[in-house]
Amino acid sequence: MADAEKKVPAVPESLLKRRKAFATMKAMRIKKMLAEKKTRKVTRKLIYKRAEKYHKEYREMYRREIRMGRTARKVGNFYVPAEPKLAFVVRIRGINGVSPKVRKVLQLLRLRQIFNGVFVKLNKASINMLRIAEPYIAWGYPNLKSVRELIYKRGHGRMTKQRIALTDNALVEKALGKYSIICVEDLIHEIYTVGKNFKPANNFLWPFKLSTPRGGMNKKTTHFVEGGDAGNREDQINRLIRRMN
Amino acid sequence: VYTNMTGSNALLVPGNQTSAESWGTGRAGAQSPGVRAGAQSPGVRAEPMCRGGRMFAAINTTQKRYAVCSALPALVMSKGMPPTVLLYSLHSLNLRGTASRILICRVSPSSCVSLPPRVSLSLLVCLSPSSCVSLPPRVSLSLSSSLPMHKMTNTDLSRILKRRSRNKKIRRRVLKNPLKNLRIIIMKVNPYAKTDRRQAILLHDPTIKAKMLKPKKLSKKAPPPCQGIKRLVFSNRLWGSETVSNKICRKTIIHLSFDFTSLSAVFNSSGTFSYNTSIY
């Protein structure tokens, strides 16, 4: 070639530089890996403790309801359990021919596709929203098993606008670390008990894409109380979730 | 030129529908924006293979040249690693037997200039002597070496290396259902799941617990009657079960692989944890 005559030192400088850079990078990398390993161990212990704590907590919650009922009845009183704070909403109708108000509400609920499901915190505002969209959704009060199974099997998080499966606690920590939610169990706890950081936790969760209910639905077009599927079915939503998850 | 004429879609490849996964690693060609057939796209809009164009429209020679040179790396990538490109000048006519991976293209000085500056790592560019002569000096600076050698520029290398590492991360495994695979939950996500599941099993099946609590002597006799004991299959929190014959009973217990050292604390108080050791 034309410039084959260029003089080149014994070991080209660029090569030396690259070697050095690589060596320093490698040293740094090893150090970082060791540090990461340590922190990972610590967090893993922490996660274990938290999961244990939640397990206790859920059991206490469950027994508490029972206990309150019993003590009330013993005295001849009535125990009225608190109104549920959490709902799971599933869209059961397609996208054609939807009236604009309903369409907007479904968008706000992130239910843009049939058999998409989301958790919703129940308050006056959201209950009214669910009422508007009633013929298009089936909703109810999920129990712990539903929440856990949904998040474990179909849980995906929204990270940098992508739908990423929750296969690792690191993903959860990255997204929700600042709300001290560092693992999937934390996430489940936050959702199930509707904690202070329910909104970011729930928003992190991509809407659940559920299967068509195994065994079929009754009648999409009528309300649950009429023998159909739409609207609030309270506890029975759990049966539906089992079939759709 | 050839590809243009035959109507293959190679020209549309750079920057289009190929996914990172199907191409594997190190495909700098399609991903580096410089390779995009930018020069030709606007011109080729009314040409064949583009939507809204006619079938056999005329294609200018320069456009053909541009097309080939821009599509070269992409084409070459799509054929596989490491392809060989023989550039020979108009003067040299000798064609060796062409392997499927060798793209031969005629290069004139002008078209060499339009070769994208980022020539990929896996392109082996053989310059026949006569074509070396005809290469303009500007080009030879970027393809900076002598006869058949891998060519790359510094910028290219770092890009490619980055690509390689990034591509590795993008590739993902098939999701496994954590509800069915306990390992996935335990190992990755919830370290407490193991103890949780263990407690649940102990709670649900009193026969197992009783079996745990039985004294050691039973190991000498025939295996204790285990009609009640069923093989445990971890699925969903309620473990499905199958009845097994007596012989297999003990083996199935072992499959549970409990961490007996931690369980022994529980049974210590009843003073009968020696049975635990007999299983192992």
XYZ file of C-alpha atoms in Angstrom:
525
model
C 0.000 0.000 0.000
C 1.044 3.532 -0.399
C 1.808 4.247 3.248
C 3.451 0.970 4.150
C 6.650 2.874 4.725
C 5.436 4.512 7.958
C 7.812 3.919 10.891
C 6.273 2.035 13.768
C 7.806 1.580 17.282
C 8.478 -1.887 18.659
C 5.243 -2.026 20.636
C 2.865 0.548 19.285
C 1.897 3.170 21.805
C -1.729 2.659 21.188
C -1.352 -0.960 22.147
C 0.431 -0.044 25.349
C -2.203 2.442 26.209
C -4.925 -0.031 25.551
C -3.254 -2.638 27.676
C -2.917 -0.276 30.562
C -6.446 0.914 30.274
C -7.641 -2.647 30.178
C -5.626 -3.573 33.219
C -6.987 -0.726 35.275
C -10.486 -1.455 34.050
C -10.131 -5.068 35.007
C -8.878 -4.215 38.475
C -11.757 -1.852 38.973
C -14.183 -4.415 37.710
C -12.950 -7.058 40.105
C -13.178 -4.668 42.996
C -16.667 -3.713 41.994
C -17.700 -7.337 41.705
C -16.477 -8.130 45.184
C -18.252 -5.149 46.622
C -21.403 -6.069 44.788
C -21.213 -9.578 46.075
C -21.013 -8.336 49.611
C -23.936 -5.995 49.283
C -25.921 -8.683 47.555
C -25.421 -10.994 50.483
C -26.561 -8.335 52.870
C -29.631 -7.475 50.864
C -30.513 -11.092 50.520
C -30.553 -11.514 54.260
C -32.617 -8.400 54.526
C -35.079 -9.685 51.972
C -35.413 -12.909 53.894
C -36.184 -11.038 57.062
C -38.713 -8.873 55.359
C -40.465 -11.772 53.751
C -40.650 -13.464 57.104
C -42.079 -10.346 58.654
C -44.699 -10.066 55.942
C -45.658 -13.669 56.342
C -46.335 -12.985 59.998
C -48.156 -9.831 59.181
C -50.474 -11.462 56.699
C -51.261 -14.191 59.158
C -52.002 -11.613 61.811
C -54.264 -9.693 59.493
C -56.161 -12.822 58.675
C -56.517 -13.958 62.244
C -57.420 -10.489 63.370
C -60.513 -10.395 61.265
C -61.582 -13.724 62.586
C -60.838 -12.765 66.135
C -62.716 -9.488 65.935
C -65.720 -11.252 64.557
C -65.646 -13.817 67.281
C -65.229 -11.419 70.142
C -68.036 -9.302 68.807
C -70.393 -12.183 68.402
C -69.556 -13.496 71.803
C -70.911 -10.346 73.327
C -73.795 -10.178 70.946
C -72.226 -7.386 68.966
C -71.542 -7.118 65.326
C -68.185 -6.727 63.719
C -68.228 -4.879 60.469
C -64.954 -5.387 58.704
C -63.369 -2.408 57.048
C -64.271 -1.747 53.468
C -61.748 -3.193 51.119
C -58.992 -0.914 49.972
C -57.812 -2.890 47.011
C -59.551 -4.018 43.900
C -58.450 -5.983 40.905
C -60.072 -4.884 37.689
C -60.172 -6.880 34.492
C -61.398 -5.639 31.183
C -63.794 -8.137 29.712
C -64.938 -6.481 26.558
C -63.188 -5.545 23.385
C -62.343 -2.222 21.919
C -65.019 -1.732 19.335
C -67.992 0.506 19.832
C -67.012 1.904 23.199
C -68.630 5.130 24.329
C -66.188 7.957 24.908
C -66.573 8.323 28.649
C -66.040 4.631 29.184
C -63.164 4.640 26.761
C -61.450 7.381 28.664
C -61.949 5.721 31.985
C -60.557 2.455 30.694
C -57.544 4.328 29.369
C -57.002 5.943 32.713
C -57.181 2.574 34.350
C -54.632 1.303 31.837
C -57.038 -1.300 30.548
C -56.458 -0.937 26.880
C -56.870 -4.519 25.883
C -59.344 -7.219 26.632
C -58.437 -9.334 29.664
C -55.947 -6.809 30.897
C -55.960 -6.485 34.633
C -54.805 -3.868 37.059
C -54.862 -3.289 40.753
C -56.800 -0.253 41.833
C -56.832 1.504 45.148
C -60.417 1.945 46.211
C -61.592 5.363 47.181
C -64.590 7.474 46.304
C -63.012 8.687 43.133
C -61.899 5.357 41.806
C -65.108 3.629 42.766
C -66.989 6.134 40.681
C -64.674 5.483 37.804
C -65.335 1.801 38.061
C -69.022 2.535 38.056
C -68.732 4.421 34.790
C -66.849 1.599 33.134
C -68.929 -1.092 34.756
C -70.228 -2.925 31.694
C -66.700 -3.349 30.402
C -64.962 -4.617 33.484
C -65.122 -7.333 36.038
C -63.665 -6.398 39.360
C -63.514 -7.441 42.940
C -61.391 -7.766 46.016
C -58.364 -9.959 45.471
C -57.004 -12.069 48.262
C -53.367 -12.557 49.083
C -53.008 -15.617 46.955
C -54.348 -13.764 43.946
C -52.003 -10.877 44.446
C -49.012 -13.100 44.869
C -49.756 -15.331 41.971
C -50.467 -12.483 39.634
C -47.264 -10.725 40.457
C -45.138 -13.821 40.386
C -46.512 -15.305 37.229
C -47.572 -12.297 35.220
C -45.780 -9.501 36.894
C -43.915 -7.215 34.595
C -42.483 -3.890 35.460
C -42.297 -0.728 33.481
C -38.673 0.230 33.220
C -37.562 2.878 30.782
C -40.898 2.480 29.069
C -40.306 -1.194 28.484
C -42.197 -4.137 29.792
C -39.641 -6.140 31.696
C -40.402 -9.395 33.458
C -39.815 -9.367 37.194
C -37.317 -12.160 37.305
C -34.938 -10.483 39.661
C -35.195 -8.373 42.756
C -32.619 -6.073 41.301
C -35.153 -4.862 38.789
C -37.621 -4.041 41.509
C -34.974 -2.353 43.545
C -33.820 -0.248 40.685
C -37.274 1.046 39.999
C -38.706 1.314 43.470
C -35.661 1.376 45.692
C -36.341 4.878 46.799
C -39.661 3.771 48.249
C -37.775 1.067 50.137
C -39.322 -1.612 47.988
C -36.383 -3.804 47.154
C -37.846 -7.155 46.325
C -40.920 -8.763 44.880
C -42.191 -9.577 48.333
C -42.032 -5.916 49.229
C -43.972 -5.149 46.123
C -46.632 -7.689 46.939
C -46.889 -6.317 50.430
C -47.254 -2.789 49.210
C -49.981 -3.751 46.802
C -51.879 -6.049 49.110
C -51.852 -3.736 52.080
C -52.216 -0.611 49.954
C -49.384 1.151 51.661
C -48.175 4.681 51.382
C -46.328 3.983 48.182
C -49.100 2.089 46.490
C -49.238 4.479 43.597
C -45.646 4.183 42.432
C -45.635 0.473 43.143
C -48.795 -0.110 41.190
C -47.744 2.184 38.429
C -44.510 0.292 38.132
C -46.493 -2.819 37.400
C -47.439 -3.116 33.780
C -51.100 -4.047 33.344
C -51.419 -7.791 33.700
C -52.075 -9.589 30.481
C -54.303 -12.429 31.508
C -55.513 -15.432 29.595
C -59.067 -15.978 28.585
C -60.801 -17.537 31.548
C -60.461 -21.283 31.469
C -63.942 -22.717 31.636
C -65.419 -19.663 30.054
C -67.404 -16.697 31.202
C -71.073 -16.566 31.841
C -72.333 -13.628 29.949
C -70.123 -10.664 29.251
C -72.944 -8.368 28.482
C -74.800 -8.520 31.749
C -73.908 -7.711 35.291
C -72.588 -10.316 37.660
C -75.623 -10.074 39.879
C -77.774 -10.890 36.894
C -75.818 -14.009 36.202
C -73.365 -12.349 33.873
C -69.805 -11.208 34.295
C -69.586 -7.472 34.386
C -69.199 -5.277 37.403
C -68.259 -5.819 40.984
C -68.181 -9.403 42.055
C -66.382 -8.812 45.320
C -64.699 -11.981 46.495
C -65.620 -13.998 43.475
C -62.997 -12.172 41.504
C -60.501 -14.560 43.014
C -62.072 -17.496 41.280
C -61.945 -15.631 38.040
C -58.300 -14.776 38.585
C -57.463 -18.410 39.198
C -58.950 -19.247 35.864
C -57.301 -16.419 34.034
C -53.878 -16.445 35.509
C -26.194 -3.632 -8.640
C -26.871 -7.302 -8.785
C -29.038 -7.157 -5.777
C -30.873 -4.176 -6.998
C -31.690 -5.870 -10.213
C -32.832 -9.088 -8.786
C -35.149 -7.332 -6.485
C -33.830 -8.793 -3.317
C -34.553 -6.921 -0.200
C -30.995 -6.559 0.886
C -30.982 -2.879 0.240
C -33.796 -2.338 2.592
C -32.009 -4.270 5.260
C -29.954 -1.582 6.906
C -31.990 -0.059 9.588
C -35.089 -2.093 8.877
C -36.893 -4.965 10.384
C -34.070 -7.226 11.402
C -34.008 -7.873 15.062
C -30.847 -7.987 17.078
C -31.483 -11.542 18.068
C -31.701 -13.118 14.714
C -28.441 -11.600 13.678
C -26.385 -12.501 16.663
C -23.517 -10.513 17.986
C -21.095 -8.255 16.385
C -23.241 -7.083 13.585
C -21.984 -3.640 13.477
C -23.022 -3.288 9.923
C -26.699 -3.002 10.205
C -26.683 -1.093 13.388
C -24.231 1.615 12.654
C -26.150 4.458 11.205
C -23.406 5.264 8.791
C -24.144 2.157 6.895
C -27.678 3.039 6.257
C -28.163 3.452 2.608
C -28.772 7.061 3.240
C -27.542 8.260 -0.045
C -29.824 6.058 -1.906
C -32.982 5.961 0.082
C -34.473 9.166 -1.089
C -33.465 8.428 -4.618
C -34.706 4.919 -4.567
C -38.071 5.820 -3.275
C -39.692 5.487 -6.637
C -37.599 2.507 -7.516
C -38.478 -1.135 -7.436
C -38.767 -2.879 -4.112
C -40.036 0.218 -2.487
C -43.633 0.639 -1.827
C -45.332 2.681 -4.449
C -42.698 2.173 -7.083
C -42.853 0.505 -10.367
C -41.302 -2.785 -11.249
C -38.420 -2.214 -13.574
C -37.622 1.414 -13.311
C -34.296 2.612 -14.509
C -31.549 2.809 -11.993
C -28.710 5.189 -12.476
C -25.225 3.849 -12.473
C -24.078 6.066 -9.699
C -27.057 5.060 -7.685
C -26.229 1.508 -8.389
C -22.746 2.063 -7.162
C -23.914 3.838 -4.085
C -26.390 1.106 -3.503
C -23.846 -1.614 -3.669
C -21.340 0.073 -1.498
C -23.827 1.005 1.122
C -25.418 -2.342 1.096
C -22.141 -4.168 1.122
C -21.636 -4.472 4.818
C -25.248 -5.261 5.404
C -25.325 -7.871 2.715
C -22.125 -9.256 3.867
C -23.401 -9.454 7.409
C -26.527 -11.170 6.378
C -24.579 -13.866 4.676
C -22.637 -14.849 7.720
C -19.343 -14.496 9.393
C -16.704 -13.682 8.220
C -17.351 -12.891 4.682
C -14.830 -11.961 2.200
C -15.068 -9.138 -0.124
C -12.832 -9.101 -3.043
C -12.476 -5.747 -4.481
C -10.927 -5.683 -7.778
C -10.522 -2.905 -10.063
C -11.938 -2.649 -13.478
C -8.660 -3.785 -14.846
C -8.350 -7.078 -13.195
C -10.759 -9.576 -14.512
C -9.686 -12.709 -12.848
C -12.393 -14.246 -10.774
C -11.605 -17.113 -8.551
C -14.220 -19.643 -7.670
C -16.680 -17.790 -5.614
C -17.695 -19.289 -2.355
C -21.097 -18.390 -1.127
C -19.555 -16.000 1.287
C -17.556 -14.103 -1.130
C -19.028 -11.095 -2.631
C -17.227 -9.881 -5.605
C -17.817 -6.484 -6.661
C -16.232 -4.299 -9.121
C -14.794 -1.300 -7.681
C -13.923 1.811 -9.379
C -12.182 4.579 -7.601
C -15.268 6.632 -7.256
C -17.273 3.929 -5.655
C -14.497 3.117 -3.260
C -14.812 6.540 -1.860
C -18.350 5.943 -0.965
C -17.561 2.820 0.958
C -18.803 3.507 4.393
C -15.987 4.455 6.649
C -16.950 1.945 9.225
C -15.849 -1.262 7.738
C -16.691 -4.086 9.978
C -14.409 -6.347 11.869
C -15.464 -9.393 10.051
C -15.007 -8.083 6.628
C -11.992 -9.480 5.019
C -11.090 -7.219 2.281
C -8.728 -8.572 -0.251
C -7.383 -6.132 -2.567
C -5.995 -7.415 -5.718
C -2.858 -5.680 -6.726
C -4.372 -3.851 -9.581
C -7.150 -2.479 -7.523
C -4.689 -1.242 -4.958
C -3.298 0.978 -7.525
C -6.609 2.375 -8.453
C -7.633 3.138 -4.912
C -7.568 6.795 -4.265
C -5.309 7.881 -1.445
C -8.158 8.981 0.720
C -9.598 5.549 0.816
C -6.376 3.848 1.549
C -6.032 5.800 4.723
C -9.103 4.296 6.144
C -8.504 0.801 4.930
C -5.147 1.060 6.429
C -3.285 -2.061 5.733
C -1.760 -4.135 3.050
C -2.960 -7.219 1.385
C -5.319 -9.727 2.827
C -5.656 -8.772 6.414
C -8.515 -7.974 8.643
C -9.245 -4.379 8.475
C -10.707 -2.192 10.997
C -10.366 1.233 12.355
C -10.145 2.117 15.978
C -13.518 3.624 16.140
C -14.942 0.508 14.722
C -13.411 -1.755 17.279
C -14.806 0.033 20.247
C -18.194 0.186 18.668
C -18.146 -3.478 17.969
C -16.983 -4.370 21.391
C -19.709 -2.305 22.873
C -22.161 -3.948 20.609
C -21.019 -7.356 21.645
C -21.475 -6.746 25.293
C -24.741 -4.999 24.819
C -26.120 -7.716 22.614
C -25.386 -10.259 25.253
C -27.535 -8.458 27.719
C -30.395 -8.079 25.345
C -30.742 -11.744 24.701
C -33.111 -13.209 27.231
C -34.168 -16.617 28.291
C -37.616 -18.035 28.128
C -39.552 -17.107 31.220
C -40.255 -19.897 33.628
C -43.340 -19.836 35.717
C -42.340 -19.183 39.317
C -45.497 -20.719 40.614
C -44.411 -24.061 39.315
C -40.669 -23.810 39.657
C -39.830 -23.302 43.264
C -36.186 -22.865 42.469
C -36.863 -19.769 40.533
C -38.592 -18.146 43.403
C -36.099 -19.193 45.975
C -32.929 -18.641 44.137
C -33.815 -15.427 42.565
C -36.591 -13.694 44.152
C -37.715 -14.752 47.551
C -35.254 -16.518 49.819
C -37.929 -16.974 52.394
C -39.985 -19.099 50.043
C -38.129 -22.215 51.014
C -38.892 -22.014 54.696
C -42.358 -20.872 53.885
C -43.036 -23.890 51.748
C -41.495 -26.196 54.278
C -43.690 -24.850 57.052
C -46.723 -25.178 54.878
C -45.959 -28.786 54.121
C -45.393 -29.641 57.706
C -48.585 -27.961 58.588
C -50.633 -29.637 55.953
C -49.514 -33.145 56.336
C -49.437 -34.337 59.914
C -48.265 -37.767 58.808
C -44.980 -36.335 57.701
C -44.556 -34.547 60.938
C -45.346 -37.725 62.808
C -42.865 -39.535 60.709
C -40.273 -36.982 61.605
C -40.967 -37.517 65.222
C -40.776 -41.305 65.183
C -37.758 -42.837 66.900
C -34.828 -44.277 65.106
C -35.344 -48.013 65.594
C -37.855 -48.211 62.833
C -35.081 -47.944 60.291
C -33.981 -51.479 61.047
C -37.290 -53.057 60.273
C -39.102 -52.870 57.037
C -39.906 -49.331 56.089
C -42.736 -48.002 58.141
C -46.142 -48.220 56.589
C -46.626 -45.178 54.501
C -49.964 -45.508 52.908
C -50.706 -42.077 54.097
C -47.521 -40.603 52.806
C -47.756 -39.336 49.350
C -45.112 -38.172 47.088
C -44.786 -34.471 47.272
C -44.885 -32.523 44.151
C -44.357 -28.837 44.476
C -46.983 -27.074 42.511
C -48.785 -23.949 43.488
C -48.877 -23.813 47.265
C -51.141 -26.848 47.489
C -48.844 -29.601 46.554
C -50.342 -32.182 44.319
C -49.719 -35.700 45.382
C -49.551 -39.229 44.165
C -49.623 -42.285 46.247
C -46.580 -44.426 45.900
C -45.721 -47.869 46.968
C -44.225 -48.447 50.374
C -40.770 -49.040 49.053
C -40.483 -45.756 47.419
C -41.796 -43.823 50.370
C -38.472 -43.196 51.917
C -36.863 -42.101 48.754
C -39.497 -39.567 48.116
C -38.929 -38.043 51.476
C -35.365 -37.513 50.571
C -36.358 -35.626 47.514
C -37.816 -32.987 49.727
C -34.263 -32.118 50.640
C -35.208 -30.268 53.713
C -32.614 -28.442 55.551
C -32.683 -30.731 58.492
C -30.117 -28.894 60.465
C -32.528 -26.098 60.931
C -35.461 -28.376 61.513
C -33.646 -30.300 64.152
C -33.923 -27.352 66.442
C -37.641 -27.836 66.370
C -37.546 -31.462 67.208
C -34.798 -31.244 69.673
C -37.171 -30.419 72.425
C -38.994 -33.655 71.926
C -35.667 -35.369 72.074
C -36.245 -37.499 69.063
C -34.366 -35.918 66.264
C -32.157 -38.868 65.714
C -34.549 -40.046 63.054
C -33.526 -37.147 60.924
C -30.024 -38.372 60.602
C -31.098 -41.811 59.585
C -32.592 -40.545 56.402
C -29.351 -39.061 55.348
